[in-house]
């Protein structure tokens, strides 16, 4: 049985959607108002809006986030497809090329929605994806949840793409779902602890160096 996707809500991004709606309303105003004075006022308002919103949009574009989000299923599991963008900062790239492993932790929670009671928490899981560069062999290895067979890549660009592409991530087994019910999956990705070379202690990088966390995404689906 196929899942039905109802809506995607992205925490922290709804104000941008309202801003775009306001932008479109002003465009309609400018097209339909035949009065020159009205056009001039609308044009001025548009210029002010673009001046104020422009830097905010640039900052938002630079923040780590998930795009192209899709929830679907195969015969056994609910699956997540998505892509991480702006997740590799310059300092982070430098550290990886120096041999410091980077760990992305995908956090997943699934809730069954109920009308008269609080939502029921069905499952919670974390998926750890680690990228490491071998300076001697000049190769990148990517492991997921300590898999015995890492993915080996020759160049950094391909390794970054492999880290950023979330293809067919298992969210929850179909057998955990009840037919005729609505669910929501809450997903985010954040930086985890990294082990430095030469068996140094675990270090968690703060602020601008490795401060990595996407917004919390909520995808509603029915079964």
Short mmCIF file of C-alpha atoms in Angstrom, two decimals:
data_model
loop_
_atom_site.label_atom_id
_atom_site.label_comp_id
_atom_site.label_asym_id
_atom_site.label_seq_id
_atom_site.Cartn_x
_atom_site.Cartn_y
_atom_site.Cartn_z
CA UNK A 1 0.00 0.00 0.00
CA UNK A 2 1.37 3.39 -0.98
CA UNK A 3 1.78 6.25 1.47
CA UNK A 4 -0.03 9.53 0.90
CA UNK A 5 1.99 12.67 1.56
CA UNK A 6 -0.16 15.43 3.02
CA UNK A 7 2.07 18.43 3.73
CA UNK A 8 5.63 19.44 4.55
CA UNK A 9 6.22 21.97 7.35
CA UNK A 10 9.71 23.40 7.88
CA UNK A 11 10.18 24.90 11.32
CA UNK A 12 11.71 28.37 11.17
CA UNK A 13 11.09 28.89 7.44
CA UNK A 14 7.41 29.88 7.41
CA UNK A 15 8.14 33.65 7.78
CA UNK A 16 9.97 33.52 4.45
CA UNK A 17 6.86 32.07 2.81
CA UNK A 18 4.80 34.97 4.19
CA UNK A 19 7.34 37.42 2.87
CA UNK A 20 7.11 35.91 -0.60
CA UNK A 21 3.30 36.16 -0.45
CA UNK A 22 3.54 39.84 0.46
CA UNK A 23 6.00 40.31 -2.39
CA UNK A 24 3.53 38.82 -4.88
CA UNK A 25 0.63 40.97 -3.61
CA UNK A 26 2.66 44.12 -4.17
CA UNK A 27 3.49 42.94 -7.71
CA UNK A 28 -0.24 42.55 -8.47
CA UNK A 29 -0.87 46.00 -7.01
CA UNK A 30 1.72 47.51 -9.30
CA UNK A 31 0.26 45.83 -12.40
CA UNK A 32 -3.39 46.68 -11.79
CA UNK A 33 -3.16 50.22 -10.42
CA UNK A 34 -3.47 52.68 -13.32
CA UNK A 35 -2.77 55.68 -11.22
CA UNK A 36 0.83 56.88 -11.65
CA UNK A 37 1.07 58.09 -8.10
CA UNK A 38 -0.10 54.72 -6.83
CA UNK A 39 2.47 53.00 -9.02
CA UNK A 40 5.22 55.20 -7.65
CA UNK A 41 4.25 54.42 -4.06
CA UNK A 42 4.09 50.68 -4.77
CA UNK A 43 7.46 50.85 -6.52
CA UNK A 44 8.99 52.59 -3.50
CA UNK A 45 7.54 49.99 -1.16
CA UNK A 46 8.96 47.24 -3.33
CA UNK A 47 12.42 48.80 -3.26
CA UNK A 48 12.27 49.06 0.53
CA UNK A 49 11.10 45.45 0.80
CA UNK A 50 13.89 44.16 -1.45
CA UNK A 51 16.49 46.22 0.43
CA UNK A 52 15.38 44.84 3.79
CA UNK A 53 14.72 41.26 2.71
CA UNK A 54 17.76 40.81 0.47
CA UNK A 55 20.46 40.34 3.11
CA UNK A 56 18.15 38.06 5.12
CA UNK A 57 17.61 35.83 2.09
CA UNK A 58 21.36 35.62 1.48
CA UNK A 59 21.92 34.62 5.10
CA UNK A 60 19.15 32.02 4.89
CA UNK A 61 20.70 30.56 1.73
CA UNK A 62 24.01 30.09 3.55
CA UNK A 63 22.47 28.21 6.51
CA UNK A 64 22.64 24.39 6.42
CA UNK A 65 19.30 22.98 5.34
CA UNK A 66 17.54 20.09 3.63
CA UNK A 67 15.95 20.35 0.18
CA UNK A 68 14.10 18.04 -2.24
CA UNK A 69 12.49 16.20 0.68
CA UNK A 70 10.43 13.16 -0.22
CA UNK A 71 8.78 10.51 1.93
CA UNK A 72 7.80 7.33 0.09
CA UNK A 73 7.91 3.59 0.71
CA UNK A 74 8.86 0.19 -0.63
CA UNK A 75 7.29 -3.11 0.38
CA UNK A 76 8.88 -3.09 3.82
CA UNK A 77 9.81 0.43 4.95
CA UNK A 78 8.94 4.11 4.84
CA UNK A 79 11.86 5.82 3.08
CA UNK A 80 13.34 9.32 3.18
CA UNK A 81 14.96 11.04 0.21
CA UNK A 82 16.51 14.49 0.67
CA UNK A 83 19.60 16.59 -0.01
CA UNK A 84 21.72 18.62 2.41
CA UNK A 85 22.97 21.98 1.11
CA UNK A 86 25.52 24.45 2.50
CA UNK A 87 26.61 21.83 5.02
CA UNK A 88 30.38 22.03 4.44
CA UNK A 89 31.91 25.22 5.80
CA UNK A 90 35.43 26.29 4.82
CA UNK A 91 36.92 25.53 8.25
CA UNK A 92 35.24 22.12 8.21
CA UNK A 93 36.66 21.27 4.78
CA UNK A 94 40.15 22.24 5.98
CA UNK A 95 39.80 20.03 9.06
CA UNK A 96 38.58 17.04 7.02
CA UNK A 97 41.50 17.34 4.59
CA UNK A 98 43.80 17.41 7.63
CA UNK A 99 42.43 14.02 8.70
CA UNK A 100 39.67 14.99 11.14
CA UNK A 101 36.54 12.84 10.66
CA UNK A 102 33.22 14.67 10.33
CA UNK A 103 30.10 13.03 11.68
CA UNK A 104 26.59 13.91 10.49
CA UNK A 105 23.82 12.60 12.71
CA UNK A 106 20.38 12.23 11.13
CA UNK A 107 17.73 12.31 13.86
CA UNK A 108 14.33 10.79 13.04
CA UNK A 109 11.14 10.63 15.11
CA UNK A 110 7.77 9.34 13.93
CA UNK A 111 4.47 10.17 15.64
CA UNK A 112 0.96 8.87 15.08
CA UNK A 113 -1.45 11.80 15.04
CA UNK A 114 -4.52 11.55 17.27
CA UNK A 115 -7.45 13.98 17.45
CA UNK A 116 -8.38 13.78 21.14
CA UNK A 117 -5.10 12.74 22.72
CA UNK A 118 -1.49 13.81 22.41
CA UNK A 119 0.34 12.33 19.44
CA UNK A 120 1.72 8.87 20.01
CA UNK A 121 5.49 8.51 19.66
CA UNK A 122 6.04 5.44 17.49
CA UNK A 123 9.77 5.26 16.82
CA UNK A 124 13.00 7.21 17.25
CA UNK A 125 16.32 6.55 15.55
CA UNK A 126 19.68 8.12 14.78
CA UNK A 127 21.77 7.48 11.69
CA UNK A 128 25.44 8.43 11.89
CA UNK A 129 27.30 9.10 8.66
CA UNK A 130 31.07 9.62 8.95
CA UNK A 131 33.50 10.99 6.38
CA UNK A 132 37.25 10.52 6.83
CA UNK A 133 40.22 11.36 4.62
CA UNK A 134 43.28 9.13 4.45
CA UNK A 135 46.29 11.35 3.75
CA UNK A 136 48.52 8.42 2.84
CA UNK A 137 46.18 6.67 0.41
CA UNK A 138 44.59 9.96 -0.77
CA UNK A 139 41.08 8.54 -0.51
CA UNK A 140 37.86 9.44 1.30
CA UNK A 141 35.85 6.81 3.16
CA UNK A 142 32.21 7.18 4.21
CA UNK A 143 30.58 4.84 6.69
CA UNK A 144 26.99 4.75 7.89
CA UNK A 145 26.21 3.39 11.36
CA UNK A 146 29.57 1.62 11.54
CA UNK A 147 28.95 -0.49 8.42
CA UNK A 148 31.79 -2.93 7.83
CA UNK A 149 32.15 -1.88 4.18
CA UNK A 150 32.73 1.88 3.79
CA UNK A 151 32.16 3.71 0.53
CA UNK A 152 35.54 4.70 -0.96
CA UNK A 153 35.82 7.84 -3.10
CA UNK A 154 38.81 9.42 -4.81
CA UNK A 155 37.90 13.13 -4.76
CA UNK A 156 36.48 15.53 -2.17
CA UNK A 157 33.62 16.76 -4.34
CA UNK A 158 32.21 13.25 -4.77
CA UNK A 159 32.65 12.55 -1.06
CA UNK A 160 30.76 15.71 -0.12
CA UNK A 161 27.93 14.75 -2.47
CA UNK A 162 27.76 11.27 -0.96
CA UNK A 163 27.52 12.78 2.52
CA UNK A 164 24.84 15.27 1.48
CA UNK A 165 22.58 12.92 -0.49
CA UNK A 166 20.09 11.08 1.70
CA UNK A 167 18.84 8.36 -0.60
CA UNK A 168 16.40 5.77 0.68
CA UNK A 169 17.00 6.31 4.40
CA UNK A 170 14.76 3.89 6.32
CA UNK A 171 12.42 5.92 8.54
CA UNK A 172 10.13 3.22 9.97
CA UNK A 173 9.01 -0.31 9.02
CA UNK A 174 5.59 -0.47 7.34
CA UNK A 175 4.58 -3.09 9.93
CA UNK A 176 4.74 -0.38 12.64
CA UNK A 177 1.95 1.63 10.94
CA UNK A 178 -1.80 1.18 11.27
CA UNK A 179 -3.96 1.56 8.17
CA UNK A 180 -6.23 4.59 8.06
CA UNK A 181 -4.08 6.72 10.36
CA UNK A 182 -2.05 9.91 9.87
CA UNK A 183 1.59 10.21 10.91
CA UNK A 184 4.33 12.82 10.95
CA UNK A 185 8.06 12.32 10.67
CA UNK A 186 10.31 14.91 12.33
CA UNK A 187 13.78 15.09 10.87
CA UNK A 188 16.93 17.15 11.36
CA UNK A 189 20.66 16.75 10.84
CA UNK A 190 23.34 18.02 13.20
CA UNK A 191 27.07 17.77 13.86
CA UNK A 192 28.23 15.14 16.31
CA UNK A 193 31.43 14.57 18.23
CA UNK A 194 34.57 13.87 16.21
CA UNK A 195 37.70 11.99 17.12
CA UNK A 196 40.89 13.82 16.30
CA UNK A 197 43.99 12.04 14.91
CA UNK A 198 46.50 10.30 17.17
CA UNK A 199 43.82 9.13 19.63
CA UNK A 200 43.18 12.55 21.11
CA UNK A 201 40.07 13.09 23.24
CA UNK A 202 36.66 13.76 21.78
CA UNK A 203 36.12 17.41 20.98
CA UNK A 204 32.86 19.15 20.14
CA UNK A 205 33.39 22.21 17.97
CA UNK A 206 31.14 25.16 18.80
CA UNK A 207 30.01 28.44 17.20
CA UNK A 208 31.36 29.17 13.71
CA UNK A 209 33.75 26.24 13.29
CA UNK A 210 31.46 23.21 13.34
CA UNK A 211 28.14 24.61 14.45
CA UNK A 212 25.96 22.54 12.17
CA UNK A 213 22.25 21.92 12.56
CA UNK A 214 19.44 22.08 10.04
CA UNK A 215 15.95 23.27 10.96
CA UNK A 216 13.53 20.64 12.19
CA UNK A 217 11.43 19.35 9.29
CA UNK A 218 8.00 17.83 9.83
CA UNK A 219 6.56 15.70 7.04
CA UNK A 220 2.98 14.48 7.43
CA UNK A 221 1.84 11.30 5.70
CA UNK A 222 -1.03 8.83 5.88
CA UNK A 223 -1.14 5.08 5.48
#
